mmCIF file of C-alpha atoms in Angstrom:
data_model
loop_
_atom_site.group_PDB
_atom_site.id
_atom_site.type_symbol
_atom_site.label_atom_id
_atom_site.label_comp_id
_atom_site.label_asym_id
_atom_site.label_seq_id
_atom_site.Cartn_x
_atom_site.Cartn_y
_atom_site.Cartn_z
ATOM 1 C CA UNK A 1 -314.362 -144.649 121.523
ATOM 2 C CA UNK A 2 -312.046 -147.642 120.679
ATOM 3 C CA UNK A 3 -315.071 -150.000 120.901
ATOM 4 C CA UNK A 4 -317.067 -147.599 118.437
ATOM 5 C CA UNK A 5 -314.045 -147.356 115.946
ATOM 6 C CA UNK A 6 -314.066 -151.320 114.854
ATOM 7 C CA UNK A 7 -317.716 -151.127 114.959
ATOM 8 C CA UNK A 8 -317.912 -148.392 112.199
ATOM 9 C CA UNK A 9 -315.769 -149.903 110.121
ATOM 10 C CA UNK A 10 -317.479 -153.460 110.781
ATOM 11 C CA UNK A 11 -320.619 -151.626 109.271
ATOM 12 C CA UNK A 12 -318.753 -149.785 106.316
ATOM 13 C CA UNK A 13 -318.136 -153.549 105.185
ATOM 14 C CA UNK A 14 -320.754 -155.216 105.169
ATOM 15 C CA UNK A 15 -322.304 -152.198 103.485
ATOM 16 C CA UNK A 16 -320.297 -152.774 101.132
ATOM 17 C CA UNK A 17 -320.358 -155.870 100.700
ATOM 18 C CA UNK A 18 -324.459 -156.356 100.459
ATOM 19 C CA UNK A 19 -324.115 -153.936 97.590
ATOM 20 C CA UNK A 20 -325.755 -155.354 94.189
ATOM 21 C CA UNK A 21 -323.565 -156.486 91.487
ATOM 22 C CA UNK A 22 -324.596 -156.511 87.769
ATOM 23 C CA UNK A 23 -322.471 -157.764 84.548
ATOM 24 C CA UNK A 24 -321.309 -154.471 82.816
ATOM 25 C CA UNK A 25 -320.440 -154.388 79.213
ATOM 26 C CA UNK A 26 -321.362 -152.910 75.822
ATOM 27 C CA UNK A 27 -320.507 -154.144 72.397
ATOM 28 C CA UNK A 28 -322.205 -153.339 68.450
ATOM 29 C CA UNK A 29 -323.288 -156.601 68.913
ATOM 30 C CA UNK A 30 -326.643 -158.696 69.779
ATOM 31 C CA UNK A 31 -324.663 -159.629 73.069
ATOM 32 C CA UNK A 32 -322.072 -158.993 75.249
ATOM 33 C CA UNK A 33 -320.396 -160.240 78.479
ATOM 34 C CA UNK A 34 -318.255 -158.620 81.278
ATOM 35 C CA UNK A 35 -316.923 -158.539 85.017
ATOM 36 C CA UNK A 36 -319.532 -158.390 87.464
ATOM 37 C CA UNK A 37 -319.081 -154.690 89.329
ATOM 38 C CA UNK A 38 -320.579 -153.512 92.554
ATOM 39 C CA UNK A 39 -323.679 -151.047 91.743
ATOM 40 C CA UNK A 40 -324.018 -147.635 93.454
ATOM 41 C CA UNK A 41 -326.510 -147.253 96.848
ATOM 42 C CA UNK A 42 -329.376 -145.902 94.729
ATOM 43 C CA UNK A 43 -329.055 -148.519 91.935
ATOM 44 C CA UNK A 44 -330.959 -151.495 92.681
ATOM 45 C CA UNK A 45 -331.062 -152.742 89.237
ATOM 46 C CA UNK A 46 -329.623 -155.135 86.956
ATOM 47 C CA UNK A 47 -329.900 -154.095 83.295
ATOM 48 C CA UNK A 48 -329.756 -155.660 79.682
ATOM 49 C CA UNK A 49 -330.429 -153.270 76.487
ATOM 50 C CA UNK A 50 -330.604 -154.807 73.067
ATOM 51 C CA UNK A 51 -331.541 -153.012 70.197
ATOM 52 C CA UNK A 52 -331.174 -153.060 66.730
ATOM 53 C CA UNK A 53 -331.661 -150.617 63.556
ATOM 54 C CA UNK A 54 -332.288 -151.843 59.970
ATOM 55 C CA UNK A 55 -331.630 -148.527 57.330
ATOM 56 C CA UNK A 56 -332.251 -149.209 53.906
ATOM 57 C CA UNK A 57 -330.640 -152.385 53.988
ATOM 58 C CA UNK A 58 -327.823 -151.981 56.601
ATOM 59 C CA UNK A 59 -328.606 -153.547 60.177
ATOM 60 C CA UNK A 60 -326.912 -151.889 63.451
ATOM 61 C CA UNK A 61 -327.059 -153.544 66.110
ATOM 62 C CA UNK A 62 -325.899 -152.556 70.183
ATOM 63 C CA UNK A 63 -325.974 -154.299 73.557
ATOM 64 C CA UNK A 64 -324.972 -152.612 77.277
ATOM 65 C CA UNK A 65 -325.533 -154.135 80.447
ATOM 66 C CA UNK A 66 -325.155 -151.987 83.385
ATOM 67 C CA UNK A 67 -326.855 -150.934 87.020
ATOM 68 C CA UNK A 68 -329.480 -148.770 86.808
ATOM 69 C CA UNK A 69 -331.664 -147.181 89.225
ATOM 70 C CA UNK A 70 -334.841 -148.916 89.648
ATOM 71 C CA UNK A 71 -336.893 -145.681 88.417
ATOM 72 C CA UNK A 72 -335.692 -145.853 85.253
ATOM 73 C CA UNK A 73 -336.409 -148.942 84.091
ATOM 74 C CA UNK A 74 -339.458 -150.122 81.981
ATOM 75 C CA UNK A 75 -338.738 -153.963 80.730
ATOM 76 C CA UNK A 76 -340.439 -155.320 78.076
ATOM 77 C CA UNK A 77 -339.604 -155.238 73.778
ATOM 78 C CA UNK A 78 -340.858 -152.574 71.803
ATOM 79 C CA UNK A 79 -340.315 -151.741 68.205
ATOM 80 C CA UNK A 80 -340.785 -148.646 65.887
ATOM 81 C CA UNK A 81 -341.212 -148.749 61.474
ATOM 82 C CA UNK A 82 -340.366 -145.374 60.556
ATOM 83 C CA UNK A 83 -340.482 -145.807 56.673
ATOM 84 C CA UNK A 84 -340.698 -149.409 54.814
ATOM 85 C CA UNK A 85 -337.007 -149.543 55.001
ATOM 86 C CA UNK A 86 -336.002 -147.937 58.385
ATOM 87 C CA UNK A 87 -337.003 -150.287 61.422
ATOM 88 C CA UNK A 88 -335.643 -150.194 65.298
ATOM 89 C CA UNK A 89 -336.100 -153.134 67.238
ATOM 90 C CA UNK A 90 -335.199 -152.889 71.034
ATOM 91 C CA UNK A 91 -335.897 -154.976 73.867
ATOM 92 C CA UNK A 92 -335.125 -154.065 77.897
ATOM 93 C CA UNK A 93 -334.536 -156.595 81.011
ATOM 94 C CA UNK A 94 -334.310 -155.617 84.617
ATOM 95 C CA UNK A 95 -333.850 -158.544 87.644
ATOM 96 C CA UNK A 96 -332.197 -157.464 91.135
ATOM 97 C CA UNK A 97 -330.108 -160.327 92.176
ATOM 98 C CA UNK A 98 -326.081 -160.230 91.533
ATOM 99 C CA UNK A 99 -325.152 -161.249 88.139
ATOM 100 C CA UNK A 100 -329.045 -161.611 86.876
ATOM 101 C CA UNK A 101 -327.788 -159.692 83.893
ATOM 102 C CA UNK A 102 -325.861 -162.495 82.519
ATOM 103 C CA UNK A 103 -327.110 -163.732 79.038
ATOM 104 C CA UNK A 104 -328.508 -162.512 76.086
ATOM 105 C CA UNK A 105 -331.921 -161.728 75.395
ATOM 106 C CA UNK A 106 -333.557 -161.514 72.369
ATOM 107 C CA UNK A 107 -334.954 -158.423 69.817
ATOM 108 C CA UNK A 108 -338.614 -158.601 68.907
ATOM 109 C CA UNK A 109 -339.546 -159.327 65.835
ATOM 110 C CA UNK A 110 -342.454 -157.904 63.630
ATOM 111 C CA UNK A 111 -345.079 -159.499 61.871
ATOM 112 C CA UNK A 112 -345.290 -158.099 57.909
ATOM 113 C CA UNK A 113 -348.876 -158.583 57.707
ATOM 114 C CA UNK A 114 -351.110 -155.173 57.613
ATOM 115 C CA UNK A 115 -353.125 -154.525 60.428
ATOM 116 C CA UNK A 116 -355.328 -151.642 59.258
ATOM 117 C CA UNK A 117 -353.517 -149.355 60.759
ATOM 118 C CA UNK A 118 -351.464 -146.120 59.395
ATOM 119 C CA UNK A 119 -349.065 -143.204 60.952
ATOM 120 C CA UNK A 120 -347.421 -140.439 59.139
ATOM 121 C CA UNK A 121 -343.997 -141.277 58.229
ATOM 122 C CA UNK A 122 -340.924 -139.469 59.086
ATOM 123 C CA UNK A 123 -336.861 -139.833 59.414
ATOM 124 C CA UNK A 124 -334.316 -137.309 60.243
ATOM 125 C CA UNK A 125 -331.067 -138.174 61.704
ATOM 126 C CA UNK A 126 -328.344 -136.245 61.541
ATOM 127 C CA UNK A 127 -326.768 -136.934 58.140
ATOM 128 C CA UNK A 128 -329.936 -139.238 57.318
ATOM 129 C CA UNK A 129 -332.515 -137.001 56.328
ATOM 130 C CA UNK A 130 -335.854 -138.226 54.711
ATOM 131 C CA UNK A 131 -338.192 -135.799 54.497
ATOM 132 C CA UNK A 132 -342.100 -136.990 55.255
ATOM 133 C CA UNK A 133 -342.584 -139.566 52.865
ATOM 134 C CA UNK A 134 -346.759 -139.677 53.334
ATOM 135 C CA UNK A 135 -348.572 -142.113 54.773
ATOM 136 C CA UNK A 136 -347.111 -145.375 56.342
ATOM 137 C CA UNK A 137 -349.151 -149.053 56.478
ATOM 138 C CA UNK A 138 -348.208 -150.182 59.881
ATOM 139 C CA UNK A 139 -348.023 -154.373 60.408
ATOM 140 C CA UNK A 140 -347.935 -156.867 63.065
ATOM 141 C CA UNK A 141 -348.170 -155.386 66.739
ATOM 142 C CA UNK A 142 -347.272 -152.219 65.705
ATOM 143 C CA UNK A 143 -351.065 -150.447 66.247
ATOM 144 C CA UNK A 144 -349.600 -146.927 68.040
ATOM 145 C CA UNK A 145 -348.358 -143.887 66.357
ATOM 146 C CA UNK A 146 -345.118 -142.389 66.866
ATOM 147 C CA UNK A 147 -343.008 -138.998 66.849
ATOM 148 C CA UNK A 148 -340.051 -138.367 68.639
ATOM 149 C CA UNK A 149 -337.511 -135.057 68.346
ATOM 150 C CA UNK A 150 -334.473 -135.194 70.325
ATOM 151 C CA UNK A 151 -330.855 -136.512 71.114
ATOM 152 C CA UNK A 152 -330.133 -140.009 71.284
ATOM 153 C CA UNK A 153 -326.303 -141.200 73.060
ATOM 154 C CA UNK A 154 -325.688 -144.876 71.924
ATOM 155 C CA UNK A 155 -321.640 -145.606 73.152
ATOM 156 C CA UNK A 156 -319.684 -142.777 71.809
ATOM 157 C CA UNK A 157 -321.817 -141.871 69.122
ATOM 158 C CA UNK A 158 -324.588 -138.697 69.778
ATOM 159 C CA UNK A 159 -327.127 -138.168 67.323
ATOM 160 C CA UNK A 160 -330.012 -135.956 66.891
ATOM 161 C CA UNK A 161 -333.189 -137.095 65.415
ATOM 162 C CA UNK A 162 -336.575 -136.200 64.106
ATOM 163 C CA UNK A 163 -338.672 -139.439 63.759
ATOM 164 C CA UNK A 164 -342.181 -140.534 62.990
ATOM 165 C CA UNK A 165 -344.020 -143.894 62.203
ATOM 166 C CA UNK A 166 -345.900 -146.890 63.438
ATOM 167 C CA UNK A 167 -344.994 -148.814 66.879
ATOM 168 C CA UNK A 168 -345.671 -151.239 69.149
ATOM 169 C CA UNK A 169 -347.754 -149.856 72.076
ATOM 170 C CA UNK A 170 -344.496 -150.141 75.227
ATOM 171 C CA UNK A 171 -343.013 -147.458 73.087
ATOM 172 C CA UNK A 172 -345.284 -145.515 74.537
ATOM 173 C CA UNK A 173 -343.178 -145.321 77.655
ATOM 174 C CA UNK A 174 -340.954 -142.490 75.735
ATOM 175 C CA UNK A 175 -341.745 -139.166 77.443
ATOM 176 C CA UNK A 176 -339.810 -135.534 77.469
ATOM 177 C CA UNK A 177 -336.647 -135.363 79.003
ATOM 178 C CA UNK A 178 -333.355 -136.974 79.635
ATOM 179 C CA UNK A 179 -333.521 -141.071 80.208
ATOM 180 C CA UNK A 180 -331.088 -143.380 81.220
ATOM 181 C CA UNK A 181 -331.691 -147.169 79.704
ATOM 182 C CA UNK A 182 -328.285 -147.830 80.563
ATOM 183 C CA UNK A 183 -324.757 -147.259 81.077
ATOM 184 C CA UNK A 184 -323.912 -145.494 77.904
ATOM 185 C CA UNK A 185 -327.104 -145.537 76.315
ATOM 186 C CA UNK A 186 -328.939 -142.155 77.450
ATOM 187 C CA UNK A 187 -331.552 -139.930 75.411
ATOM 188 C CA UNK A 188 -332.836 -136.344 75.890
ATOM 189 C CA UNK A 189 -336.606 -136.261 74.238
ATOM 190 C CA UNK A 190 -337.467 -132.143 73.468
ATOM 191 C CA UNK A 191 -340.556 -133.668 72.054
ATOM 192 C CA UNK A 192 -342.525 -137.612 72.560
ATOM 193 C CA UNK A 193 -346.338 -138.206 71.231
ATOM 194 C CA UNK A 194 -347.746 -141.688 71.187
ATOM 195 C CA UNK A 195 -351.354 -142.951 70.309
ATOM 196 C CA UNK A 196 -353.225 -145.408 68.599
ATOM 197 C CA UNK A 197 -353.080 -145.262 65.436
ATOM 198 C CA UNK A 198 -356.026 -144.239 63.116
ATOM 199 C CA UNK A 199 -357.636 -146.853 60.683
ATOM 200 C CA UNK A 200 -356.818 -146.536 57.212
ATOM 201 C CA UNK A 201 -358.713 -144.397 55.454
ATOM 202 C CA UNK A 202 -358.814 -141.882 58.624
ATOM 203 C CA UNK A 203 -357.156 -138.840 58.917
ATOM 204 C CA UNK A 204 -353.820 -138.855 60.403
ATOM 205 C CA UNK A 205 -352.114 -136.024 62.194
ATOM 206 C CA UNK A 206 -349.565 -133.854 60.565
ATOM 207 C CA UNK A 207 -346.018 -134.090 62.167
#
């Protein structure tokens, strides 16, 4: 029994110890940096959120690295044009090494050239509201079709939303129900459509 007891404990340790460990921070920044902290059993993953929202002039930008389980991660930049003047830009990183995290890494950017394309354009967010404003010319890699309805947690802020427009095709990876991108930045879909979008001239579909 006294031989077993070290041994135990010997093994608690260095379970501990081969646990990952990711930078964790957040800031309404483009970056951010912060201690590295051990990540739970189930979280294999090192994570690093950017995004950033342009409304009718005003740019918003938010960063959080965190652990994440593996599941839940889809890396890769995607971006969504909602009306000419409402754009969200967000890119996502995953590595599994300690401290991969470290950095910054960039937002996508959007060419402003037409590309034949069109969605139906929406924006509703809690005091925002824009009612369907018609059609909307989408540009650059954004050749997919959007709408969204749900909750969206960014920090301390909770929003609801009701969104439509053009997008690059990753933001097809939205789907119904609750998603973790990372710590602090969650989002509950009660509705997520996504499909090429028609050429103009087509029909669209109706929101």
């Amino acid at each position: 029994m006294w031989v077993a007891l070290p041994l135990c404990l010997l093994s608690a340790l260095l379970a501990t110890g081969s646990a990952l460990q990711c930078e964790v921070c957040a800031s309404k920044e483009l970056s951010c940096s912060g201690p590295l902290q051990p990540c739970a059993p189930s979280e294999g993953t090192c994570v690093t959120v950017v995004a950033e929202m342009r409304l009718e002039g005003n740019s918003f930008s938010y960063t959080a690295k965190s652990c994440l389980e593996p599941k839940n991660c889809e890396p890769g930049p995607f971006s969504q044009t909602y009306t000419h003047n409402v754009t969200v830009r967000v890119n996502i990183a995953c590595c599994d090494t300690d401290g991969c995290n470290a950095g910054a890494i960039p937002v996508p950017t959007v060419s402003s050239v037409p590309n034949g394309r069109q969605c139906q354009s929406i924006f509703i967010m809690d005091r925002f509201h824009m009612q369907p404003v018609g059609i909307l010319a989408c540009t650059g890699a954004e050749d997919h079709c959007v709408e969204e309805s749900g909750i969206l947690t960014l920090g301390g802020i909770t929003v609801m939303k009701k969104v439509g427009g053009c997008a690059s095709p990753r933001a097809c990876m939205k789907r119904v129900g609750e998603r973790k991108y990372a710590q602090g930045v969650m989002e509950l879909l009660h509705w997520a459509d996504c499909y090429p979008a028609p050429r103009t001239g087509g029909g669209i579909r109706e929101p």
